Each structure stands twice: as structure tokens, then as C-alpha cells.
mmCIF file of C-alpha atoms in Angstrom:
data_model
loop_
_atom_site.group_PDB
_atom_site.id
_atom_site.type_symbol
_atom_site.label_atom_id
_atom_site.label_comp_id
_atom_site.label_asym_id
_atom_site.label_seq_id
_atom_site.Cartn_x
_atom_site.Cartn_y
_atom_site.Cartn_z
ATOM 1 C CA UNK A 1 43.747 73.046 270.576
ATOM 2 C CA UNK A 2 42.688 76.747 270.054
ATOM 3 C CA UNK A 3 40.618 78.156 272.841
ATOM 4 C CA UNK A 4 37.007 79.216 272.289
ATOM 5 C CA UNK A 5 36.559 82.726 270.852
ATOM 6 C CA UNK A 6 36.818 85.392 273.438
ATOM 7 C CA UNK A 7 33.442 86.853 272.675
ATOM 8 C CA UNK A 8 31.637 83.548 273.700
ATOM 9 C CA UNK A 9 33.690 83.125 276.880
ATOM 10 C CA UNK A 10 33.249 86.777 277.814
ATOM 11 C CA UNK A 11 29.532 86.480 277.381
ATOM 12 C CA UNK A 12 29.354 83.616 279.901
ATOM 13 C CA UNK A 13 31.893 84.868 282.495
ATOM 14 C CA UNK A 14 31.972 88.647 282.512
ATOM 15 C CA UNK A 15 29.401 91.440 282.689
ATOM 16 C CA UNK A 16 30.759 94.890 281.956
ATOM 17 C CA UNK A 17 28.784 97.918 283.292
ATOM 18 C CA UNK A 18 30.065 101.155 281.725
ATOM 19 C CA UNK A 19 29.219 104.545 283.229
ATOM 20 C CA UNK A 20 29.563 107.385 280.711
ATOM 21 C CA UNK A 21 31.500 104.926 278.513
ATOM 22 C CA UNK A 22 32.416 107.108 275.664
ATOM 23 C CA UNK A 23 35.905 108.262 274.680
ATOM 24 C CA UNK A 24 37.238 111.127 276.729
ATOM 25 C CA UNK A 25 34.946 110.950 279.863
ATOM 26 C CA UNK A 26 36.392 111.322 283.368
ATOM 27 C CA UNK A 27 35.507 107.921 284.632
ATOM 28 C CA UNK A 28 34.572 104.382 283.596
ATOM 29 C CA UNK A 29 33.420 101.688 286.066
ATOM 30 C CA UNK A 30 33.671 98.046 285.058
ATOM 31 C CA UNK A 31 32.172 95.454 287.227
ATOM 32 C CA UNK A 32 32.538 91.670 286.727
ATOM 33 C CA UNK A 33 30.959 88.564 288.241
ATOM 34 C CA UNK A 34 34.483 87.370 288.732
ATOM 35 C CA UNK A 35 37.508 89.561 288.123
ATOM 36 C CA UNK A 36 40.396 88.097 286.255
ATOM 37 C CA UNK A 37 42.397 91.248 285.835
ATOM 38 C CA UNK A 38 42.388 94.358 283.754
ATOM 39 C CA UNK A 39 44.858 95.625 280.996
ATOM 40 C CA UNK A 40 45.329 99.267 280.226
ATOM 41 C CA UNK A 41 46.785 101.080 277.123
ATOM 42 C CA UNK A 42 47.426 104.790 276.365
ATOM 43 C CA UNK A 43 45.914 106.357 273.187
ATOM 44 C CA UNK A 44 48.609 109.078 273.134
ATOM 45 C CA UNK A 45 46.217 111.198 270.967
ATOM 46 C CA UNK A 46 47.360 114.775 270.204
ATOM 47 C CA UNK A 47 43.639 115.955 270.573
ATOM 48 C CA UNK A 48 43.105 114.349 274.042
ATOM 49 C CA UNK A 49 44.866 111.478 275.738
ATOM 50 C CA UNK A 50 42.978 108.597 277.155
ATOM 51 C CA UNK A 51 43.381 105.188 278.830
ATOM 52 C CA UNK A 52 41.801 102.347 277.090
ATOM 53 C CA UNK A 53 40.368 99.570 279.407
ATOM 54 C CA UNK A 54 40.542 95.870 278.566
ATOM 55 C CA UNK A 55 38.941 93.300 280.879
ATOM 56 C CA UNK A 56 40.432 89.894 281.039
ATOM 57 C CA UNK A 57 38.396 86.760 280.895
ATOM 58 C CA UNK A 58 39.042 83.462 282.574
ATOM 59 C CA UNK A 59 40.934 82.057 279.584
ATOM 60 C CA UNK A 60 43.325 85.154 279.445
ATOM 61 C CA UNK A 61 41.773 86.829 276.443
ATOM 62 C CA UNK A 62 40.842 90.572 276.534
ATOM 63 C CA UNK A 63 37.921 92.691 275.464
ATOM 64 C CA UNK A 64 37.824 96.489 275.427
ATOM 65 C CA UNK A 65 35.192 97.964 277.734
ATOM 66 C CA UNK A 66 35.742 101.656 277.732
ATOM 67 C CA UNK A 67 38.086 104.498 277.985
ATOM 68 C CA UNK A 68 38.937 107.346 280.311
ATOM 69 C CA UNK A 69 40.360 110.810 279.552
ATOM 70 C CA UNK A 70 43.606 111.593 281.246
ATOM 71 C CA UNK A 71 42.986 115.283 281.332
ATOM 72 C CA UNK A 72 46.056 116.018 279.021
ATOM 73 C CA UNK A 73 47.225 115.579 275.517
ATOM 74 C CA UNK A 74 49.439 112.964 273.921
ATOM 75 C CA UNK A 75 52.116 113.634 271.330
ATOM 76 C CA UNK A 76 50.378 112.051 268.364
ATOM 77 C CA UNK A 77 53.616 110.138 267.444
ATOM 78 C CA UNK A 78 55.494 107.230 268.991
ATOM 79 C CA UNK A 79 56.955 108.000 272.307
ATOM 80 C CA UNK A 80 59.862 105.654 271.772
ATOM 81 C CA UNK A 81 59.803 104.677 275.431
ATOM 82 C CA UNK A 82 58.905 102.081 278.008
ATOM 83 C CA UNK A 83 56.863 102.920 281.153
ATOM 84 C CA UNK A 84 54.592 105.642 279.786
ATOM 85 C CA UNK A 85 51.596 103.945 281.704
ATOM 86 C CA UNK A 86 52.276 102.215 285.040
ATOM 87 C CA UNK A 87 50.292 100.676 288.005
ATOM 88 C CA UNK A 88 51.531 101.984 291.383
ATOM 89 C CA UNK A 89 52.888 99.318 293.631
ATOM 90 C CA UNK A 90 49.774 99.534 295.789
ATOM 91 C CA UNK A 91 47.560 98.447 292.924
ATOM 92 C CA UNK A 92 45.318 101.440 293.669
ATOM 93 C CA UNK A 93 46.622 103.995 291.133
ATOM 94 C CA UNK A 94 47.395 104.165 287.437
ATOM 95 C CA UNK A 95 49.975 106.794 286.309
ATOM 96 C CA UNK A 96 50.117 108.103 282.737
ATOM 97 C CA UNK A 97 52.284 110.607 280.932
ATOM 98 C CA UNK A 98 50.735 113.271 278.669
ATOM 99 C CA UNK A 99 53.630 114.062 276.314
ATOM 100 C CA UNK A 100 51.812 116.811 274.487
ATOM 101 C CA UNK A 101 50.840 118.848 277.618
ATOM 102 C CA UNK A 102 53.881 118.049 279.795
ATOM 103 C CA UNK A 103 51.939 116.438 282.639
ATOM 104 C CA UNK A 104 51.389 113.219 284.577
ATOM 105 C CA UNK A 105 47.840 111.917 285.278
ATOM 106 C CA UNK A 106 46.867 109.974 288.409
ATOM 107 C CA UNK A 107 43.806 107.730 287.944
ATOM 108 C CA UNK A 108 42.206 105.766 290.739
ATOM 109 C CA UNK A 109 41.719 102.031 290.052
ATOM 110 C CA UNK A 110 38.161 101.085 291.087
ATOM 111 C CA UNK A 111 36.695 97.716 291.851
ATOM 112 C CA UNK A 112 36.620 95.521 288.666
ATOM 113 C CA UNK A 113 39.434 97.543 287.068
ATOM 114 C CA UNK A 114 37.538 100.735 286.181
ATOM 115 C CA UNK A 115 39.288 104.105 286.530
ATOM 116 C CA UNK A 116 38.544 107.627 287.676
ATOM 117 C CA UNK A 117 40.760 110.502 287.025
ATOM 118 C CA UNK A 118 41.979 112.186 290.230
ATOM 119 C CA UNK A 119 44.201 114.948 288.960
ATOM 120 C CA UNK A 120 47.053 116.070 286.652
ATOM 121 C CA UNK A 121 50.325 117.605 287.583
ATOM 122 C CA UNK A 122 53.393 119.164 285.837
ATOM 123 C CA UNK A 123 56.040 116.570 284.783
ATOM 124 C CA UNK A 124 58.956 118.904 285.599
ATOM 125 C CA UNK A 125 59.804 119.347 281.898
ATOM 126 C CA UNK A 126 58.716 118.924 278.268
ATOM 127 C CA UNK A 127 57.548 115.745 276.490
ATOM 128 C CA UNK A 128 57.383 113.308 279.469
ATOM 129 C CA UNK A 129 57.665 109.751 278.074
ATOM 130 C CA UNK A 130 58.031 107.435 281.137
ATOM 131 C CA UNK A 131 57.038 107.477 284.719
ATOM 132 C CA UNK A 132 57.864 105.324 287.776
ATOM 133 C CA UNK A 133 56.608 105.046 291.409
ATOM 134 C CA UNK A 134 57.910 103.625 294.649
ATOM 135 C CA UNK A 135 56.202 103.971 298.098
ATOM 136 C CA UNK A 136 54.294 107.219 296.928
ATOM 137 C CA UNK A 137 57.373 108.807 295.306
ATOM 138 C CA UNK A 138 57.053 109.367 291.628
ATOM 139 C CA UNK A 139 59.545 110.475 288.894
ATOM 140 C CA UNK A 140 58.899 111.261 285.235
ATOM 141 C CA UNK A 141 61.534 111.484 282.578
ATOM 142 C CA UNK A 142 61.077 114.258 280.009
ATOM 143 C CA UNK A 143 62.486 113.769 276.532
ATOM 144 C CA UNK A 144 61.997 117.264 275.374
ATOM 145 C CA UNK A 145 64.006 118.915 278.220
ATOM 146 C CA UNK A 146 66.317 115.913 279.084
ATOM 147 C CA UNK A 147 65.212 116.057 282.727
ATOM 148 C CA UNK A 148 63.586 114.230 285.580
ATOM 149 C CA UNK A 149 60.827 115.712 287.658
ATOM 150 C CA UNK A 150 59.545 114.505 290.997
ATOM 151 C CA UNK A 151 56.029 114.112 292.381
ATOM 152 C CA UNK A 152 54.284 112.791 295.443
ATOM 153 C CA UNK A 153 51.289 110.449 295.163
ATOM 154 C CA UNK A 154 48.659 110.780 297.906
ATOM 155 C CA UNK A 155 45.018 110.075 298.393
ATOM 156 C CA UNK A 156 44.165 113.121 296.237
ATOM 157 C CA UNK A 157 46.527 112.182 293.321
ATOM 158 C CA UNK A 158 49.929 113.527 292.396
ATOM 159 C CA UNK A 159 51.616 116.888 293.345
ATOM 160 C CA UNK A 160 54.951 118.308 292.330
ATOM 161 C CA UNK A 161 58.020 118.117 294.686
ATOM 162 C CA UNK A 162 59.552 121.646 294.632
ATOM 163 C CA UNK A 163 63.142 121.883 293.461
ATOM 164 C CA UNK A 164 63.140 118.208 292.251
ATOM 165 C CA UNK A 165 64.076 118.782 288.624
ATOM 166 C CA UNK A 166 67.398 117.064 287.645
ATOM 167 C CA UNK A 167 69.133 117.198 284.288
ATOM 168 C CA UNK A 168 70.334 114.024 282.369
ATOM 169 C CA UNK A 169 73.775 113.688 281.039
ATOM 170 C CA UNK A 170 73.427 116.271 278.092
ATOM 171 C CA UNK A 171 70.966 117.488 275.519
ATOM 172 C CA UNK A 172 69.122 115.218 273.114
ATOM 173 C CA UNK A 173 69.836 111.989 275.026
ATOM 174 C CA UNK A 174 66.601 110.215 273.944
ATOM 175 C CA UNK A 175 65.589 108.757 277.327
ATOM 176 C CA UNK A 176 64.021 105.247 276.957
ATOM 177 C CA UNK A 177 62.791 104.509 280.433
ATOM 178 C CA UNK A 178 62.756 105.642 284.122
ATOM 179 C CA UNK A 179 62.488 103.226 287.073
ATOM 180 C CA UNK A 180 63.304 103.090 290.626
ATOM 181 C CA UNK A 181 65.795 100.464 291.741
ATOM 182 C CA UNK A 182 64.195 97.515 293.548
ATOM 183 C CA UNK A 183 64.685 98.973 296.992
ATOM 184 C CA UNK A 184 63.626 102.411 295.971
ATOM 185 C CA UNK A 185 67.016 104.069 296.939
ATOM 186 C CA UNK A 186 67.905 104.995 293.381
ATOM 187 C CA UNK A 187 66.240 106.173 290.122
ATOM 188 C CA UNK A 188 67.551 104.703 286.909
ATOM 189 C CA UNK A 189 67.267 106.064 283.278
ATOM 190 C CA UNK A 190 68.379 104.582 279.906
ATOM 191 C CA UNK A 191 69.795 107.092 277.395
ATOM 192 C CA UNK A 192 69.280 105.736 273.893
ATOM 193 C CA UNK A 193 71.373 108.321 271.956
ATOM 194 C CA UNK A 194 74.362 108.444 274.258
ATOM 195 C CA UNK A 195 74.573 104.801 275.048
ATOM 196 C CA UNK A 196 74.438 105.460 278.880
ATOM 197 C CA UNK A 197 72.509 104.253 281.807
ATOM 198 C CA UNK A 198 71.966 107.013 284.484
ATOM 199 C CA UNK A 199 71.574 106.553 288.214
ATOM 200 C CA UNK A 200 70.499 109.022 290.927
ATOM 201 C CA UNK A 201 70.436 108.262 294.725
ATOM 202 C CA UNK A 202 67.190 109.205 296.354
ATOM 203 C CA UNK A 203 67.520 111.466 299.340
ATOM 204 C CA UNK A 204 65.299 111.413 302.439
ATOM 205 C CA UNK A 205 63.174 114.366 301.124
ATOM 206 C CA UNK A 206 62.463 112.663 297.920
ATOM 207 C CA UNK A 207 64.856 114.694 295.810
ATOM 208 C CA UNK A 208 67.671 113.170 293.885
ATOM 209 C CA UNK A 209 71.396 113.209 294.382
ATOM 210 C CA UNK A 210 74.006 113.812 291.742
ATOM 211 C CA UNK A 211 73.961 112.019 288.408
ATOM 212 C CA UNK A 212 76.185 109.025 287.932
ATOM 213 C CA UNK A 213 76.482 107.362 284.410
ATOM 214 C CA UNK A 214 77.290 103.841 283.293
ATOM 215 C CA UNK A 215 78.224 103.049 279.711
ATOM 216 C CA UNK A 216 75.915 100.657 278.243
ATOM 217 C CA UNK A 217 77.444 97.339 277.056
ATOM 218 C CA UNK A 218 75.758 97.588 273.689
ATOM 219 C CA UNK A 219 74.402 100.266 271.548
ATOM 220 C CA UNK A 220 71.027 102.037 272.142
ATOM 221 C CA UNK A 221 69.867 100.815 275.573
ATOM 222 C CA UNK A 222 66.159 101.201 275.383
ATOM 223 C CA UNK A 223 63.831 99.411 277.957
ATOM 224 C CA UNK A 224 64.944 97.446 280.990
ATOM 225 C CA UNK A 225 63.562 94.992 283.501
ATOM 226 C CA UNK A 226 64.546 94.597 287.197
ATOM 227 C CA UNK A 227 64.572 91.159 288.705
ATOM 228 C CA UNK A 228 66.382 89.645 291.684
ATOM 229 C CA UNK A 229 68.700 92.624 292.186
ATOM 230 C CA UNK A 230 69.660 92.646 288.527
ATOM 231 C CA UNK A 231 68.843 94.976 285.597
ATOM 232 C CA UNK A 232 68.307 93.529 282.185
ATOM 233 C CA UNK A 233 68.452 96.123 279.408
ATOM 234 C CA UNK A 234 67.364 95.619 275.839
ATOM 235 C CA UNK A 235 69.781 97.075 273.081
ATOM 236 C CA UNK A 236 68.209 98.057 269.720
ATOM 237 C CA UNK A 237 71.615 98.860 267.962
ATOM 238 C CA UNK A 238 69.853 101.458 265.842
ATOM 239 C CA UNK A 239 67.526 98.868 264.256
ATOM 240 C CA UNK A 240 70.406 97.123 262.325
ATOM 241 C CA UNK A 241 69.075 93.844 261.001
ATOM 242 C CA UNK A 242 69.794 90.841 263.319
ATOM 243 C CA UNK A 243 71.768 92.985 265.718
ATOM 244 C CA UNK A 244 69.453 93.094 268.753
ATOM 245 C CA UNK A 245 70.915 92.088 272.157
ATOM 246 C CA UNK A 246 70.440 92.393 275.898
ATOM 247 C CA UNK A 247 72.909 93.000 278.753
ATOM 248 C CA UNK A 248 72.543 92.303 282.521
ATOM 249 C CA UNK A 249 73.958 94.332 285.386
ATOM 250 C CA UNK A 250 74.088 93.955 289.121
ATOM 251 C CA UNK A 251 72.383 96.828 290.931
ATOM 252 C CA UNK A 252 74.054 98.051 294.166
ATOM 253 C CA UNK A 253 72.313 99.583 297.141
ATOM 254 C CA UNK A 254 72.982 103.139 295.725
ATOM 255 C CA UNK A 255 72.020 102.271 292.246
ATOM 256 C CA UNK A 256 75.447 101.860 290.778
ATOM 257 C CA UNK A 257 75.687 99.181 288.049
ATOM 258 C CA UNK A 258 78.144 96.359 287.484
ATOM 259 C CA UNK A 259 78.109 94.529 284.175
ATOM 260 C CA UNK A 260 77.414 90.805 284.506
ATOM 261 C CA UNK A 261 76.649 89.702 280.892
ATOM 262 C CA UNK A 262 77.462 92.064 278.087
ATOM 263 C CA UNK A 263 75.357 92.265 274.923
ATOM 264 C CA UNK A 264 73.936 88.726 274.606
ATOM 265 C CA UNK A 265 72.563 88.645 271.066
ATOM 266 C CA UNK A 266 69.186 87.284 270.083
ATOM 267 C CA UNK A 267 69.715 87.547 266.354
ATOM 268 C CA UNK A 268 66.530 89.693 265.904
ATOM 269 C CA UNK A 269 66.057 93.338 264.967
ATOM 270 C CA UNK A 270 65.335 96.422 267.279
ATOM 271 C CA UNK A 271 65.126 94.939 270.709
ATOM 272 C CA UNK A 272 63.169 97.769 272.566
ATOM 273 C CA UNK A 273 60.947 96.659 275.451
ATOM 274 C CA UNK A 274 61.698 94.300 278.286
ATOM 275 C CA UNK A 275 59.584 92.582 280.937
ATOM 276 C CA UNK A 276 60.691 90.248 283.765
ATOM 277 C CA UNK A 277 57.983 87.702 284.173
ATOM 278 C CA UNK A 278 56.694 87.408 287.799
ATOM 279 C CA UNK A 279 57.695 84.352 289.755
ATOM 280 C CA UNK A 280 60.186 83.190 287.136
ATOM 281 C CA UNK A 281 63.716 83.766 285.732
ATOM 282 C CA UNK A 282 62.409 84.677 282.349
ATOM 283 C CA UNK A 283 62.892 88.150 280.808
ATOM 284 C CA UNK A 284 61.038 88.722 277.539
ATOM 285 C CA UNK A 285 62.155 91.328 274.916
ATOM 286 C CA UNK A 286 60.030 92.606 272.090
ATOM 287 C CA UNK A 287 61.930 93.032 268.732
ATOM 288 C CA UNK A 288 60.068 95.817 266.959
ATOM 289 C CA UNK A 289 61.796 95.404 263.739
ATOM 290 C CA UNK A 290 61.349 91.619 263.370
ATOM 291 C CA UNK A 291 57.981 91.301 264.931
ATOM 292 C CA UNK A 292 59.041 88.787 267.486
ATOM 293 C CA UNK A 293 59.392 88.228 271.193
ATOM 294 C CA UNK A 294 62.660 86.719 272.530
ATOM 295 C CA UNK A 295 63.171 85.145 275.905
ATOM 296 C CA UNK A 296 66.248 85.336 278.190
ATOM 297 C CA UNK A 297 66.881 83.578 281.427
ATOM 298 C CA UNK A 298 68.640 85.291 284.363
ATOM 299 C CA UNK A 299 70.779 83.020 286.434
ATOM 300 C CA UNK A 300 71.338 83.281 290.256
ATOM 301 C CA UNK A 301 74.360 85.467 289.800
ATOM 302 C CA UNK A 302 72.713 87.634 287.150
ATOM 303 C CA UNK A 303 74.224 85.927 284.092
ATOM 304 C CA UNK A 304 71.969 86.258 281.032
ATOM 305 C CA UNK A 305 71.308 83.316 278.617
ATOM 306 C CA UNK A 306 69.214 83.460 275.590
ATOM 307 C CA UNK A 307 66.650 80.741 275.884
ATOM 308 C CA UNK A 308 64.431 81.364 272.839
ATOM 309 C CA UNK A 309 65.497 83.685 270.021
ATOM 310 C CA UNK A 310 61.929 83.545 268.779
ATOM 311 C CA UNK A 311 59.649 82.716 271.753
ATOM 312 C CA UNK A 312 56.672 83.890 269.617
ATOM 313 C CA UNK A 313 55.664 85.844 266.662
ATOM 314 C CA UNK A 314 53.609 88.998 267.137
ATOM 315 C CA UNK A 315 51.654 91.638 265.225
ATOM 316 C CA UNK A 316 53.323 94.515 263.482
ATOM 317 C CA UNK A 317 55.946 96.525 265.668
ATOM 318 C CA UNK A 318 55.595 94.827 268.983
ATOM 319 C CA UNK A 319 56.252 97.289 271.723
ATOM 320 C CA UNK A 320 55.143 97.506 275.461
ATOM 321 C CA UNK A 321 54.395 94.218 277.414
ATOM 322 C CA UNK A 322 52.357 93.462 280.545
ATOM 323 C CA UNK A 323 51.484 90.285 282.431
ATOM 324 C CA UNK A 324 48.542 89.010 284.486
ATOM 325 C CA UNK A 325 48.046 85.797 286.162
ATOM 326 C CA UNK A 326 50.441 83.618 284.038
ATOM 327 C CA UNK A 327 49.598 85.369 280.747
ATOM 328 C CA UNK A 328 51.653 87.814 278.664
ATOM 329 C CA UNK A 329 50.316 90.725 276.599
ATOM 330 C CA UNK A 330 52.115 92.604 273.827
ATOM 331 C CA UNK A 331 51.008 95.891 272.278
ATOM 332 C CA UNK A 332 51.487 95.950 268.504
ATOM 333 C CA UNK A 333 52.263 99.523 267.670
ATOM 334 C CA UNK A 334 51.600 99.502 263.861
ATOM 335 C CA UNK A 335 48.531 97.298 264.069
ATOM 336 C CA UNK A 336 46.433 98.676 266.819
ATOM 337 C CA UNK A 337 46.154 95.275 268.611
ATOM 338 C CA UNK A 338 47.252 93.444 271.741
ATOM 339 C CA UNK A 339 48.710 89.942 271.252
ATOM 340 C CA UNK A 340 47.718 87.410 274.032
ATOM 341 C CA UNK A 341 49.841 84.548 275.281
ATOM 342 C CA UNK A 342 49.706 81.860 278.006
ATOM 343 C CA UNK A 343 53.035 81.205 279.646
ATOM 344 C CA UNK A 344 53.911 77.735 280.876
ATOM 345 C CA UNK A 345 56.116 76.732 283.754
ATOM 346 C CA UNK A 346 59.170 76.580 281.389
ATOM 347 C CA UNK A 347 58.464 80.040 279.998
ATOM 348 C CA UNK A 348 57.194 78.885 276.648
ATOM 349 C CA UNK A 349 54.483 81.136 275.033
ATOM 350 C CA UNK A 350 51.300 79.833 273.377
ATOM 351 C CA UNK A 351 49.313 82.324 271.330
ATOM 352 C CA UNK A 352 45.784 82.819 272.519
ATOM 353 C CA UNK A 353 44.167 85.593 270.380
ATOM 354 C CA UNK A 354 44.459 89.269 269.569
ATOM 355 C CA UNK A 355 42.387 92.140 271.069
ATOM 356 C CA UNK A 356 41.768 95.123 268.842
ATOM 357 C CA UNK A 357 40.162 98.575 269.363
ATOM 358 C CA UNK A 358 43.472 100.502 269.677
ATOM 359 C CA UNK A 359 44.578 103.447 267.532
ATOM 360 C CA UNK A 360 47.860 103.142 265.712
ATOM 361 C CA UNK A 361 49.190 106.125 267.591
ATOM 362 C CA UNK A 362 49.430 104.683 271.069
ATOM 363 C CA UNK A 363 51.748 104.105 273.926
ATOM 364 C CA UNK A 364 52.201 102.108 277.065
ATOM 365 C CA UNK A 365 50.628 98.831 278.369
ATOM 366 C CA UNK A 366 49.921 98.085 282.082
ATOM 367 C CA UNK A 367 48.031 95.483 283.972
ATOM 368 C CA UNK A 368 46.669 94.463 287.386
#
């Protein structure tokens, strides 16, 4: 049975109080009688980047309650990346890339999920598209300069780490995502155009060691998810119809990768973003070209099995995903919406509704 419309549920369970709640302000505070979580999306606007705030109701549906300026500019076009907006492990900070002004923003997460901009710092290159954090250490990957830049996150925000810039394998690599390994001892980057996955060891001073590359099992490694010591990478295969796949790799202590399952196909088109669902063995992949979500299962030894070629249909051009309390959210890039799904114990998806209020030029999805 369909759930009640979110506007009715929200009116009964949630009271949103907005402070200066217009596009582009420095802070938005959202208070709720009971907090069920918050989902964030990035506008990526060329004229002034902002984070959109969606509060989650008790039934998992979302409503937009405000936006906060990042203090930078977006690119105005698709970033073609995963991880442009991330919640720090502490749950107290939201980090956002500003691709049009070559910066990273640090926003404090307030009670009820509201945000306050703390500061903005140089990303270490041009056109930053993805950012990652581990224990206060932050790295951004820059698509324009094919580089990584390091920052430190403290109580005042982010600050550059001197001499932390590292080059990727060559020029024009098309980085898809940057992320720390699960133990924080390595930084990993997918290179879409060269079919490589990069790894850098992390030194005690926060700077990175030499570049090591691993050939991707399939073409165009895009996004990836880390779960149980394994990396699961989506493979877009240049958007060829029905050619999407995903591969799994064991991640060693120094970030080196060993292939476990090579290019397991899902029969869909343009697999781009990946998410490991908390507390389960499921990894979901959005297929941007076929408007679907696929589900894989990761075995104890890292072996990857396709569970559902089409776990759910989505809106147009599904992209980033996020999860909160047993629900999955998918940003639809060509539609300006977020599809909402409940997830049962077997990993099956049940559609809830769609949240709107996003521009079509957008990026990222994060939740807490």
C-alpha cells in the first residue's frame, strides 16, 4: 500500500524553523520535534554554489527546508563524479567542492540538520570534483589540473596542507572519485579516461606517498564503494547500451588492490555511482543511461554477485546516492528530483515518493 503523502506526514511530525531561509545565505537552522535525519544536495550553480537541505520524516520521505551558500561557485555543468558532497566521519561537518572557484567548503552541521558555513579553502588545483575525509585529514581531487590537494579539518574549518599537491597518472584522466581506504592509510582515485585506479599511501604528516596504479578490470571505472575491506567499482563502459558492470577488489593495508571479481555485468547502461548499504552485504549502482538501480552482493571473500539487475526504476539520469536509517535516496540529475526507497532485510527496494526542488544542474548527495 502506498504511504500517505509526505506533506501530510510532515505536517504532523516535523516543524521546520528557518533562519534567513533564502537561497545563498550563510546559515540555515532546522529544528524538529523528532529528528529522522537530513539529506543534502549541491546546486553546483555557476553563479553561486549552495547546499540544499531536505529533512526526513518518520516514513522516510523528504521535504526541502532551505539552502546555504557554500561561499564558492559551481561549474554550471555536470561534474561527472561521486563524492562532491560528503559528511565527515564525526557527523559534525559537511564538505562540499566548488568546481567553479577551485575551493572546498566546510559547513558545520547543527542540531536538527541545519548548516552554517565555517570557511572555504583552496582545493590544491582547478575544477575540484570529489572530496574525502578521514580523522580530520581531507583530500580533494581536481579534474582540471589532474591533481590531489590536502587539507586539515579543525574546529574552525578546513586549511591547506603545504606541499600536499600530488599529480595523477597523466593529463586528462577524468577523475571519478577520491576516497580514503577504510583504515585511512591510503587515498584511492578512479581515473575514468585511462581505466586506472590510483592509490597513494598516507604519511604521518598527512602528505601522500608515490602514486601506484592498478588497471581497472573494466572500462571507465567511475564511482566506488568500500565495504568489509573490499572496493566495489562501477564501470560505465563509455555508456555503451547494456554494457554496465562492476568489479570488486581486495584493499591491502597500503592501499594496493587485488582483483577478486572482474567486470560482473548488470545488463544496464552507464553504471556510474555506487553505494554500500550500511549493515548489509548489498552494494547499489545507479545506471544513468537506463534510469535504473542495480544491486550486487559482496561475499565474505569479496566475490561480487549480481542480485538484481533492476532493483528499482528511477527518474531521469540517476546519479549520486545516500542512505539514512534503512532508506535509500537517489538524485535524478536530468529531473531535479530525489527518488526515495525503503530497503528491506533482503535488500529489496520499495519506492516511497520523489522530492523535488532541485535544479537540473546539480551534484552530490549526502545524508546523516
